[in-house]
Coordinates of C-alpha atoms and ligand atoms in Angstrom, one line a residue:
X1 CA -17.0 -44.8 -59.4
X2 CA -15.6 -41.4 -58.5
X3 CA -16.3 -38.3 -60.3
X4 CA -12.9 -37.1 -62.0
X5 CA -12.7 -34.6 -59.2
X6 CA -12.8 -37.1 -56.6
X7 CA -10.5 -39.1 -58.8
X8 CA -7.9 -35.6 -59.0
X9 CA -8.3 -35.1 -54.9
X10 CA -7.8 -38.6 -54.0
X11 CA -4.4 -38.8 -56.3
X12 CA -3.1 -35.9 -54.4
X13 CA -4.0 -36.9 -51.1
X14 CA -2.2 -40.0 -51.9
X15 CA 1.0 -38.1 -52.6
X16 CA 0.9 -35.9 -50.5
X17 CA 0.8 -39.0 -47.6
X18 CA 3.8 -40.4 -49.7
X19 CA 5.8 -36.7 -49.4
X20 CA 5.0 -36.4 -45.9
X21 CA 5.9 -39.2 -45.0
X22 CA 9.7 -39.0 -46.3
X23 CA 12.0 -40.3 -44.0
X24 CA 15.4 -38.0 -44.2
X25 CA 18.9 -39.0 -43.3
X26 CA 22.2 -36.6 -43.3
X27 CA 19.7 -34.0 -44.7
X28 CA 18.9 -36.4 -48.1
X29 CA 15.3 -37.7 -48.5
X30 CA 16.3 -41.1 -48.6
X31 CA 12.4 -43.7 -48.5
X32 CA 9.5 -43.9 -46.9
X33 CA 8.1 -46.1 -44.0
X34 CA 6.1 -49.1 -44.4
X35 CA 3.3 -47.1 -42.6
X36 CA 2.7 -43.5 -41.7
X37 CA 1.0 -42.2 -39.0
X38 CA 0.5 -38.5 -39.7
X39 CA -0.2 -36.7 -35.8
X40 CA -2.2 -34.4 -37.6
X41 CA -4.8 -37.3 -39.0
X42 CA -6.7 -37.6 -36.0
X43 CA -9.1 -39.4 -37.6
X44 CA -6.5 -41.9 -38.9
X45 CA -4.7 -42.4 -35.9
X46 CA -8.2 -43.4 -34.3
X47 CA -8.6 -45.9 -36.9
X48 CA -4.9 -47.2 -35.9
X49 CA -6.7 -47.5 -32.2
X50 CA -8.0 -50.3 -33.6
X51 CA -5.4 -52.3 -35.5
X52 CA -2.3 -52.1 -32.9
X53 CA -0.6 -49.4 -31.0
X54 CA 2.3 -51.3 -31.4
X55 CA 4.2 -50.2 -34.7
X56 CA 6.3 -53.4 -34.6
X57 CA 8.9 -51.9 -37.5
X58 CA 6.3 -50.7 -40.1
X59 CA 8.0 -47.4 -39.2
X60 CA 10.9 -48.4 -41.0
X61 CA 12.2 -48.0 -44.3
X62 CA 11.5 -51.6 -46.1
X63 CA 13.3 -52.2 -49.5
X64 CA 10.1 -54.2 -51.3
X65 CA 8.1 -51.8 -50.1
X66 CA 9.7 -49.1 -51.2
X67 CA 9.9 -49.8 -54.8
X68 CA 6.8 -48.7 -56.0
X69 CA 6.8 -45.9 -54.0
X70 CA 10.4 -45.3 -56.3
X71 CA 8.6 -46.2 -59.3
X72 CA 6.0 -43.8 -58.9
X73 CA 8.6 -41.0 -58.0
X74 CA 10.8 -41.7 -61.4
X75 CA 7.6 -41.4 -63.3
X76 CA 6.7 -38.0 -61.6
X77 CA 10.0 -36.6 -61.9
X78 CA 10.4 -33.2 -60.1
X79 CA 6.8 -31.8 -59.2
X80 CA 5.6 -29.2 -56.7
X81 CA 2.9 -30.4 -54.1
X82 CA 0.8 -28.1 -51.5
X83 CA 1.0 -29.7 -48.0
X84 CA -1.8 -28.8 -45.8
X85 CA -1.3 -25.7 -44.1
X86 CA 1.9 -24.7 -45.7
X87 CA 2.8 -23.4 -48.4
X88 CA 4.1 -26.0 -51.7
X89 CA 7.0 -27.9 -51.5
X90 CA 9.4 -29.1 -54.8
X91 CA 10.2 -32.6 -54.6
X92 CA 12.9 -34.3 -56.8
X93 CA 11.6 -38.0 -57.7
X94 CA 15.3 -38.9 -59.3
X95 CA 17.1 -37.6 -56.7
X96 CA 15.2 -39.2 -54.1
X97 CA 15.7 -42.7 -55.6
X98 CA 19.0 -42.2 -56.1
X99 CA 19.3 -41.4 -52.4
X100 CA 17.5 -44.6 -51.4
X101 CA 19.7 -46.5 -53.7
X102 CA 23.0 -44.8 -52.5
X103 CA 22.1 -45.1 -48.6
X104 CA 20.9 -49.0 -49.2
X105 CA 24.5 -49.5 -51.1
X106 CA 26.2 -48.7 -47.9
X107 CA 24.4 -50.4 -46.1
X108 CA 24.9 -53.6 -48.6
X109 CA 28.7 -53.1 -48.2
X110 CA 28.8 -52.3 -44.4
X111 CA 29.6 -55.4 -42.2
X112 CA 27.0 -57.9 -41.1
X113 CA 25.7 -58.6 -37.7
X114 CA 27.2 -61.5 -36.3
X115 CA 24.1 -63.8 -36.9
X116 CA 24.4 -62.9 -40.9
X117 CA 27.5 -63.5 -41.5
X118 CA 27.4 -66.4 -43.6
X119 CA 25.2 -64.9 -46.3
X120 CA 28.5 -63.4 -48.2
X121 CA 27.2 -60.4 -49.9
X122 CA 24.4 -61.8 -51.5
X123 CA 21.5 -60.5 -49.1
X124 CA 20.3 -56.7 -49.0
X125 CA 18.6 -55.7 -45.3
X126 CA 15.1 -56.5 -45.4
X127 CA 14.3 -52.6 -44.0
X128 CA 16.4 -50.3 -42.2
X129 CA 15.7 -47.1 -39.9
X130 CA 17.8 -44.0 -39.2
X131 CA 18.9 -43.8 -35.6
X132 CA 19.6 -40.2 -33.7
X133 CA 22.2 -40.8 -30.5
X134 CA 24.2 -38.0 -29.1
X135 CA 23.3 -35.5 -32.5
X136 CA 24.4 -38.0 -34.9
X137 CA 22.3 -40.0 -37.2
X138 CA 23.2 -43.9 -37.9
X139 CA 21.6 -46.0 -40.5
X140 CA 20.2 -49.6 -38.7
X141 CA 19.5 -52.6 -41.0
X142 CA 17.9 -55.2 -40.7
X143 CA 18.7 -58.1 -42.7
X144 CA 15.9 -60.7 -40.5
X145 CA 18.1 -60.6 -37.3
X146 CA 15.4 -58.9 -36.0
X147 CA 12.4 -59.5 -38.0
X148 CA 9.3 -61.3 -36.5
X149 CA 10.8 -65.1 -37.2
X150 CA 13.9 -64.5 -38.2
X151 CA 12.8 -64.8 -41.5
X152 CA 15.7 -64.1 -44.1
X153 CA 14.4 -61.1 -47.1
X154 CA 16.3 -63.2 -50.1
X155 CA 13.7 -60.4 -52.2
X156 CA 15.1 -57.4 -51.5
X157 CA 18.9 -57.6 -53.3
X158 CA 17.0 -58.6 -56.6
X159 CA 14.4 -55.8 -55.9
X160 CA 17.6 -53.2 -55.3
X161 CA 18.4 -54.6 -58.8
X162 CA 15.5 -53.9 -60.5
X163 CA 14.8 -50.6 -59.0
X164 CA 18.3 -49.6 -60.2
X165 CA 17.6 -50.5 -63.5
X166 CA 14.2 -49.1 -63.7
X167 CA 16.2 -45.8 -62.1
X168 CA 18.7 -45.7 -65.3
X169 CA 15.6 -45.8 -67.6
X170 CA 14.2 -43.2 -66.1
X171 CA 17.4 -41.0 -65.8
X172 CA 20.0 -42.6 -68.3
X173 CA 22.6 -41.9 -65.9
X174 CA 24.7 -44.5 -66.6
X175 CA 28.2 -42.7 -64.6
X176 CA 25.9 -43.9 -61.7
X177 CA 25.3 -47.3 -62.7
X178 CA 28.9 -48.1 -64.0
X179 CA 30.3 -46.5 -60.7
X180 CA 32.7 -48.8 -59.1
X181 CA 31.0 -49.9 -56.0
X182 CA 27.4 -50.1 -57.6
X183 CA 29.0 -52.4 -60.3
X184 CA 30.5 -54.1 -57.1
X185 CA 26.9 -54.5 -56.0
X186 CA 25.2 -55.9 -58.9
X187 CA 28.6 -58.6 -59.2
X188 CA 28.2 -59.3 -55.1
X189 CA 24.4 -60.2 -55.3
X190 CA 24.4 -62.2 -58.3
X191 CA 27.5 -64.3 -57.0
X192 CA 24.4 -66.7 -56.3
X193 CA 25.0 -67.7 -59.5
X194 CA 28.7 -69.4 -58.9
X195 CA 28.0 -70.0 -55.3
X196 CA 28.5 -73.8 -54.7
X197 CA 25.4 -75.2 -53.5
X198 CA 23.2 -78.5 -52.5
X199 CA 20.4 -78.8 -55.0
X200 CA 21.3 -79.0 -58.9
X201 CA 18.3 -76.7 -60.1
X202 CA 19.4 -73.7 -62.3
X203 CA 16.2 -72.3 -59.3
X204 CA 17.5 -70.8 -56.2
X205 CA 16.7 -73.0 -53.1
X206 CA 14.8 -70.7 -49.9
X207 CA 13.7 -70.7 -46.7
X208 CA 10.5 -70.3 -45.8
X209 CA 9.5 -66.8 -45.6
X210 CA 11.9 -65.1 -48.1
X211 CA 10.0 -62.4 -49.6
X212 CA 6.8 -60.6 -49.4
X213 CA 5.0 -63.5 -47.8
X214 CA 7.5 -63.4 -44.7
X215 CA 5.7 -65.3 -42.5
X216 CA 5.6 -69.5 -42.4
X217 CA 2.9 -70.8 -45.2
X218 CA 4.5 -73.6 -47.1
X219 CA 6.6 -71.8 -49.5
X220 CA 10.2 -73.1 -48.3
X221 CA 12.3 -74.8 -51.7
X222 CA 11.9 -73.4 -54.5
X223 CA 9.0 -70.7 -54.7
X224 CA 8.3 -69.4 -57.6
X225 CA 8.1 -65.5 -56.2
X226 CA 12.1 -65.9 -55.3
X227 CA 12.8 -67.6 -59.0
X228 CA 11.0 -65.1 -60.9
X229 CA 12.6 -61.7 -59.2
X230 CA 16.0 -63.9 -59.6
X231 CA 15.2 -63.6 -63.4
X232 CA 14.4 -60.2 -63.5
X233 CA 17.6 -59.3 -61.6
X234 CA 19.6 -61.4 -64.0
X235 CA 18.2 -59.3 -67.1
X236 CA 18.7 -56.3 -65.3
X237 CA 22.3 -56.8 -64.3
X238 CA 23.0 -58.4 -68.1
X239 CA 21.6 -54.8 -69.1
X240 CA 23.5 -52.7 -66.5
X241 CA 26.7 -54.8 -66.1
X242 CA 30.0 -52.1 -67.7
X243 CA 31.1 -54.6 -70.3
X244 CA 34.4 -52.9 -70.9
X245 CA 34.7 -53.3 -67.4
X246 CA 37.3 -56.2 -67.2
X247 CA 36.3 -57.5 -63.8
X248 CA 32.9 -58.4 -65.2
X249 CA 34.5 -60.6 -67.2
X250 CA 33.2 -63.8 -65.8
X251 CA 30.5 -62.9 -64.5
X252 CA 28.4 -61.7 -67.4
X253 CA 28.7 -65.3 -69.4
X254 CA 27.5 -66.8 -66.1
X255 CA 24.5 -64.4 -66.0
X256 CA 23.4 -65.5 -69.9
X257 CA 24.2 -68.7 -68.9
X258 CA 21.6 -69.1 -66.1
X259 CA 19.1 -67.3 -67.4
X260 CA 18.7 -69.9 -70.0
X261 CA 18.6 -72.5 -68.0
X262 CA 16.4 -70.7 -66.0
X263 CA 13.9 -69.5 -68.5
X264 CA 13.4 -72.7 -69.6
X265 CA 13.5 -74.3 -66.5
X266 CA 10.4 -72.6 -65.3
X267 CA 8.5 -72.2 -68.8
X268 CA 8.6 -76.1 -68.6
X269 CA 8.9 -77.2 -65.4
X270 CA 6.1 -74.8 -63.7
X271 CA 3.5 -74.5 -66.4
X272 CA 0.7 -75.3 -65.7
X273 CA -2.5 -75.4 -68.1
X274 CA -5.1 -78.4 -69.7
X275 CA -2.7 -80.5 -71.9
X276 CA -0.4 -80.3 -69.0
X277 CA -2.8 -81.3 -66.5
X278 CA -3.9 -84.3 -68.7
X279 CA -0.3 -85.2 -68.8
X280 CA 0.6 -85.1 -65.2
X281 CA -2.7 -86.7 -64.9
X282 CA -1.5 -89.9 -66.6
X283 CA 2.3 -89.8 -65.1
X284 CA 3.7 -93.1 -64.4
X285 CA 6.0 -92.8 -61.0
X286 CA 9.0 -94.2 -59.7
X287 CA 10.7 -93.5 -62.7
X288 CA 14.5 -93.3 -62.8
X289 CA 17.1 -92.0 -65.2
X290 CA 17.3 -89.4 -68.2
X291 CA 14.3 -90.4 -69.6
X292 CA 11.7 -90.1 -66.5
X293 CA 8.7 -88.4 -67.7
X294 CA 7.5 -87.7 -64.2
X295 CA 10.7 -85.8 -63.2
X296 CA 9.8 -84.9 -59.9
X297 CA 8.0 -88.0 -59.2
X298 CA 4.4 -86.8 -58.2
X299 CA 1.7 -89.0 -57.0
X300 CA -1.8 -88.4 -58.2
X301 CA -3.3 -88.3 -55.3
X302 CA -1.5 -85.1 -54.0
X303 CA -3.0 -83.3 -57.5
X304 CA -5.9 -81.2 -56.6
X305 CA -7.3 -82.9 -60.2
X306 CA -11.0 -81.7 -59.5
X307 CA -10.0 -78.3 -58.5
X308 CA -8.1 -77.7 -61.4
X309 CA -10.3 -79.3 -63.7
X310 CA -12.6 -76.4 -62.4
X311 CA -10.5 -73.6 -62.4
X312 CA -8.6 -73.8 -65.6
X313 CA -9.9 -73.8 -68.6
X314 CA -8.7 -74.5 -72.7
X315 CA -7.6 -70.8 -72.6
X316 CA -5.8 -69.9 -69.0
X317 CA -2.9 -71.5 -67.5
X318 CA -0.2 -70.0 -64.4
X319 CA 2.8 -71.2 -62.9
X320 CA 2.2 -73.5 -60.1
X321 CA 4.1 -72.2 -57.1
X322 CA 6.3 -74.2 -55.8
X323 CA 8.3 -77.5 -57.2
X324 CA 10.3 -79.7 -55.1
X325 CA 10.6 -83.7 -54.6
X326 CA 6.9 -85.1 -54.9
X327 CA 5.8 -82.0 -54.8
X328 CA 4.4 -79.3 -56.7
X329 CA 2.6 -76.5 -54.8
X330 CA -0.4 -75.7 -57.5
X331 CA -1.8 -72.7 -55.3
X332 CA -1.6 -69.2 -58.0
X333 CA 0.9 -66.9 -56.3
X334 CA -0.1 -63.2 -57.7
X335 CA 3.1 -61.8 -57.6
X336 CA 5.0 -64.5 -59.5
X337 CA 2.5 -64.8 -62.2
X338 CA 2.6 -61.0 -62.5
X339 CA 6.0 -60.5 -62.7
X340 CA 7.2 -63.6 -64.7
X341 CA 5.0 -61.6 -67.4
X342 CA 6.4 -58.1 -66.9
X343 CA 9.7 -59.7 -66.8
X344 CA 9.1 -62.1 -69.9
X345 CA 9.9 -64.9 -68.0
X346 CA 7.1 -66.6 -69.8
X347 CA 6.6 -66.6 -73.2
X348 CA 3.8 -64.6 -74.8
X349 CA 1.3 -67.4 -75.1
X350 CA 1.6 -68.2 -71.2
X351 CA 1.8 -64.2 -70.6
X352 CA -2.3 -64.1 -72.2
X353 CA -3.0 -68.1 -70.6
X354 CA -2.2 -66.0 -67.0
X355 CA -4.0 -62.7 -68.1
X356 CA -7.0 -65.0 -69.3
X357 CA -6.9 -66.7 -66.0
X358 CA -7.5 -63.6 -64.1
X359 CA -10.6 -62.6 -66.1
X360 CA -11.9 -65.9 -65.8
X361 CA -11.4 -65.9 -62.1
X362 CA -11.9 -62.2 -61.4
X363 CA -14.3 -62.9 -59.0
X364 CA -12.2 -65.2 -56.9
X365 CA -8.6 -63.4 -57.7
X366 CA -9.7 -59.7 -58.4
X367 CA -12.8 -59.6 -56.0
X368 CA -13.7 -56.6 -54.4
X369 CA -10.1 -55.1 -54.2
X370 CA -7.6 -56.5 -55.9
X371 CA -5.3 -58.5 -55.7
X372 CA -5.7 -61.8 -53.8
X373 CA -1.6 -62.3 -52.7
X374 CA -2.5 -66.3 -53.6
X375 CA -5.5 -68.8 -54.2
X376 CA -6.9 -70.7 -52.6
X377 CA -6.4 -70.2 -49.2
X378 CA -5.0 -73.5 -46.4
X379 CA -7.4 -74.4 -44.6
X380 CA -8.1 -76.8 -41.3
X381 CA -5.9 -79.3 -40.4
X382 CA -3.6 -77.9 -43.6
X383 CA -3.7 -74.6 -42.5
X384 CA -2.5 -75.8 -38.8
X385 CA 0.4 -78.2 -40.4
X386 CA 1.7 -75.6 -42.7
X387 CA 1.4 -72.2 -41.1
X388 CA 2.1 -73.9 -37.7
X389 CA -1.3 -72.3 -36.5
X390 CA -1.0 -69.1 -37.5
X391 CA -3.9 -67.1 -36.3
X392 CA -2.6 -63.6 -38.9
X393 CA -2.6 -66.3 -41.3
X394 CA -6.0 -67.9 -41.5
X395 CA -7.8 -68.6 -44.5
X396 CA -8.6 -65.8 -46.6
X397 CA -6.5 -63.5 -44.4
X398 CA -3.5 -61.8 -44.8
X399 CA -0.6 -63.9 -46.3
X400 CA -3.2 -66.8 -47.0
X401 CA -5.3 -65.5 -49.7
X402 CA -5.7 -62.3 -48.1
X403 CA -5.9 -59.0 -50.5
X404 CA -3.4 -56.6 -51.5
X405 CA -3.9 -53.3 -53.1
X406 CA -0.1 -52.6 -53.5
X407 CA -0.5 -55.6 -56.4
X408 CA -2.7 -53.8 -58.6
X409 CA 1.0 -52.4 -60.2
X410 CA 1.9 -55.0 -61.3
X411 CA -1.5 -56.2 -63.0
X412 CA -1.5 -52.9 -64.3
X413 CA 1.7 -53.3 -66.3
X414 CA 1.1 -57.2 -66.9
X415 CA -2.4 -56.2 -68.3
X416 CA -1.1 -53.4 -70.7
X417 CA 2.2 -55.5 -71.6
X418 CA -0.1 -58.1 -73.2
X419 CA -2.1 -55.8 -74.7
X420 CA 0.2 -54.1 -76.9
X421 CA 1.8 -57.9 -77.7
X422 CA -1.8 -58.6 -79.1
X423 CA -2.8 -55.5 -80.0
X424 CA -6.2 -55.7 -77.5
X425 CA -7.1 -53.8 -74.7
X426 CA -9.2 -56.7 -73.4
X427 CA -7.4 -57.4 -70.0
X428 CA -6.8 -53.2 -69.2
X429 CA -9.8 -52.3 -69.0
X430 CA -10.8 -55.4 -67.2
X431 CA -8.0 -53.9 -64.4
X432 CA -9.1 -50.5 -64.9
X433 CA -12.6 -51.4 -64.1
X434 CA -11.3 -53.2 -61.2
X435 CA -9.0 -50.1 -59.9
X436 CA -11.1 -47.6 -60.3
X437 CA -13.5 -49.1 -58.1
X438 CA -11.1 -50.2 -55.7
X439 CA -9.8 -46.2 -55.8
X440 CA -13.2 -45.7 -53.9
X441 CA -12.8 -48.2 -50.8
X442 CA -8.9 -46.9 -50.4
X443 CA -10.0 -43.3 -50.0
X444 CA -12.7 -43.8 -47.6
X445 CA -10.7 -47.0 -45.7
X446 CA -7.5 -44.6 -45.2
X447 CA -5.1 -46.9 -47.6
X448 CA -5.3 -50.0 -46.0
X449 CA -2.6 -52.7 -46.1
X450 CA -4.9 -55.7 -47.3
X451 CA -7.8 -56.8 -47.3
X452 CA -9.8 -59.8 -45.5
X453 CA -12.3 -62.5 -46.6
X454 CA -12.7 -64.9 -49.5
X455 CA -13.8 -62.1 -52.0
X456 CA -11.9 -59.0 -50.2
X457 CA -14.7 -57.0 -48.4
X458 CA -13.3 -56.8 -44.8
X459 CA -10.4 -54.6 -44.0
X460 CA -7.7 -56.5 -42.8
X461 CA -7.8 -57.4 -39.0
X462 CA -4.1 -56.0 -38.3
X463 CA -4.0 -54.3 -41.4
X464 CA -2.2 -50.7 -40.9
X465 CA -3.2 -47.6 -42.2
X466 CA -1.6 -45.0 -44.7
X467 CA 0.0 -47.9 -46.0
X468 CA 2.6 -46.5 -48.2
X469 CA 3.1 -49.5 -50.9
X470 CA -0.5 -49.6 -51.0
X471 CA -0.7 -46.1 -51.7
X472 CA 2.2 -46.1 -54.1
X473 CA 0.5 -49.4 -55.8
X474 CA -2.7 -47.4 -56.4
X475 CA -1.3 -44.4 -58.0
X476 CA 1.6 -46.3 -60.1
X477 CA -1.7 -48.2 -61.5
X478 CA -3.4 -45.0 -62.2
X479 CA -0.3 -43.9 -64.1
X480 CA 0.8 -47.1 -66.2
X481 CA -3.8 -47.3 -67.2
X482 CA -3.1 -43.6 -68.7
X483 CA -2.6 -42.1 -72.0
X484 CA 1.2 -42.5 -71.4
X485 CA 1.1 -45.8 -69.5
X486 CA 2.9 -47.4 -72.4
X487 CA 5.6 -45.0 -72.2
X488 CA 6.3 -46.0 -68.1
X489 CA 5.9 -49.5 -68.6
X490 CA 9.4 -49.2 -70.7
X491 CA 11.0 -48.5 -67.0
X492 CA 9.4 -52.2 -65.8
X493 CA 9.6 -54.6 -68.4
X494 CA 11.9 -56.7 -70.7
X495 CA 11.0 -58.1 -73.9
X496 CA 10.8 -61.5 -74.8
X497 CA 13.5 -63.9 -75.3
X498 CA 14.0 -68.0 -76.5
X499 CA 17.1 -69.4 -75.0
X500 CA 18.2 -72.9 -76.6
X501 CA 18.0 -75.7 -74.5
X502 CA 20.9 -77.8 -73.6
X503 CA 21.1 -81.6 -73.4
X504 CA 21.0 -82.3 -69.9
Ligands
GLC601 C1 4.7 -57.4 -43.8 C2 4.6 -58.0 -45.2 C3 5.9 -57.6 -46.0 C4 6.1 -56.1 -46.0 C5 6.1 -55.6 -44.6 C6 6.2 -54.1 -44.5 O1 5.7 -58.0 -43.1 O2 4.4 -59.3 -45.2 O3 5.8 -58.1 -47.3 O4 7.3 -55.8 -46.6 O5 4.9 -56.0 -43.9 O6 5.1 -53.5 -45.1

């Protein structure tokens, strides 16, 4: 453990890595990069030496990533920080979200490259970067036209979303929110929810790749990361949407229509826990019309029975993470889990099955730094089929069951959410036990990425350094374990909420 000096210095190291590393455009601090490489660390650029000299586009500004980084800077409001060798600097944590929102807007409503198109305004650019020709600065997006795979960041509009809302908490500046072209924004994005489609499924149907796993592993359909932020946006915008605005007419009865459907959809459809195992266990197949009890039509030999019959237990229960014809992907997705609770996605009894889950399997899923991004990890032949032999991808290793230290936010505010719902501190001092310790590795491993290897002991192969979501995650943890964690996780979460279910 570190002493609370230790604890003070490493907090303001941490921030002082997030200040510095401030990307500014037309004189505005407007984010940070996914990674910094500070000149004057000359121990951590040696460390870099051994990851990649290549930056790829970690130097660029990346909307998921940057949303801790923005939480953490709402909750610290306007402080004054001493960078080393000069003398203190005042930051202003409103104004610089409010930046990054108003700089990401434009780029939201400036017009798409050629190969995007056909994504309407639905999509927000995955990252951008500011680019200096001839004296004048020019913002660059990228919206996966350049992104390693082309991979398409569906994320990053319901993060926007979320962060907005999160802002207007923070700030209460609703003239903001209810300006014309953020209100324009919110109605473009969630246009998903009129947009004629293929699939019936009040879920939103992805390609592989669409949000922080951005890399092939098997999550193409319906994954449950993508449904669960699409939840989370819906509430937001229901919150944030002018109602005496009449162009929102229409759009505000679709919102509350969908998230119905939605809600229940997934608190049905993807739970997953004994008496539903038992059930699926003794599904008939081939079943057709209104009646089918095996919906989906799964066959029992694709169920991982024995696994499962380890793993969960009469207490714990997740959502699976994926659900498609014949198939339900029963890997535990952190992410999805963690925010379907923040969110209320689920209801309160699944929110404590999931938290159970975790402390039953905090050696597996919590390990030596938490959190594991999913478990378990593809293997073999599985792991060549579905990643299409991706060597960054291995088992236990990055995007397949690797670890990642920006997570432990979110099981911060998941773990003190169901504590004050049941009045029991049980699951936050679990996490606290488990950051705290982690606090120790980050210092002295230079805010890793992730983390490698089945229980999270090995720095990640490629993993950067002076990560900033990692540092962000760290310290947002830090602040929502504190004596006025209750008060921040207002910013995050929504309260519970039954919708009635329709006849289908
Ligand atoms: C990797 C991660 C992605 C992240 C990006 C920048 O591509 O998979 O989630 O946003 O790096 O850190």
């Amino acid at each position: 453990m570190l002493t609370p000096m230790e604890q003070e210095a490493l907090e303001i190291q941490g921030l002082k890595i997030l200040v510095e590393s401030l990307v500014q455009y037309k004189g505005r601090m407007v984010g940070t990069p996914a990674a910094y490489t500070p000149t004057r660390f000359s121990k951590a650029s040696d460390t870099n030496k051994k990851v990649s000299n290549d930056t790829l586009n970690y130097d660029q500004v990346f909307i998921r990533d940057f949303v801790p980084v923005g939480l953490l800077f709402l909750i610290k409001g306007d402080f004054e920080i001493k960078l080393d060798g000069e003398k203190e600097v005042s930051v202003k944590g409103h104004e610089i979200v409010q930046n990054f929102l108003e700089v990401t807007l434009e780029l939201h409503q400036q017009e798409r490259p050629q190969t995007f198109l056909n994504t309407g305004r639905v999509l927000m650019p995955a990252s951008f970067k500011i680019k200096k020709t001839g004296g004048k600065e020019k913002l660059e997006p990228d919206f996966g036209q350049h992104a390693i795979a082309r991979v398409t960041p569906v994320d990053s509009s319901m993060w926007w979303i979320l962060l907005l809302r999160a802002y207007w908490k923070a700030t209460g500046n609703t003239t903001l929110v209810h300006r014309a072209d953020f209100q324009e924004a919110i109605r473009l994005i969630l246009e998903l929810c009129f947009s004629d489609r293929f699939d019936r499924e009040p879920t939103l149907l992805v390609p592989d790749g669409a949000c922080m796993i951005d890399r092939r592993m098997g999550i193409y359909g319906y994954p449950l990361e993508i449904q669960v932020l699409f939840y989370a946006a819906l509430r937001s915008a229901d919150e944030l949407l002018d109602r005496k605005n009449y162009t929102n007419k229409d759009i505000i009865p679709a919102i509350e229509k969908r998230l119905g459907a939605l809600a229940n959809h997934i608190r049905d459809e993807y739970w997953m826990d004994m008496p539903r195992l038992n059930r699926i266990y003794q599904y008939n197949v081939e079943e057709y019309g209104a009646a089918a009890i095996n919906k989906y039509n799964i066959y029992a030999p694709s169920i991982p029975y024995a696994n499962l019959d380890q793993w969960l237990s009469e207490e714990s229960g997740y959502l699976v993470g994926n659900l498609g014809p014949s198939q339900i992907d029963f890997r535990f997705f952190s992410l999805g889990n963690l925010m379907a609770i923040i969110s209320s996605l689920v209801r309160k009894d699944q929110s404590k099955a999931i938290m159970e889950l975790i402390k039953q399997r905090s050696k597996e899923l919590l390990g030596q730094m938490p959190l594991k991004i999913c478990y378990a990890a593809l293997e073999g032949k599985e792991w060549e089929i579905v990643t299409g032999c991706d060597p960054k991808n291995r088992h236990w290793s990055y995007h397949n069951g690797g670890s990642w230290p920006v997570m432990m936010w979110m099981l911060a505010a998941a773990a003190r959410k169901v504590g004050q719902e049941f009045h029991d501190e049980e699951y936050t001092n679990l996490v606290k036990e488990a950051v705290e310790a982690a606090g120790k590795r980050l210092k002295k491993d230079e805010w890793p990425e992730y983390y490698d290897g089945q229980s999270g002991h090995l720095i990640g192969r490629e993993a950067r350094r002076n990560q900033t979501w990692t540092i962000a995650g760290y310290l947002l943890a830090k602040e929502l374990l504190g004596d006025s964690g209750l008060k921040h996780l207002e910013l995050l979460k929504f309260n519970e909420k039954t919708y009635r279910k329709r006849k289908q």
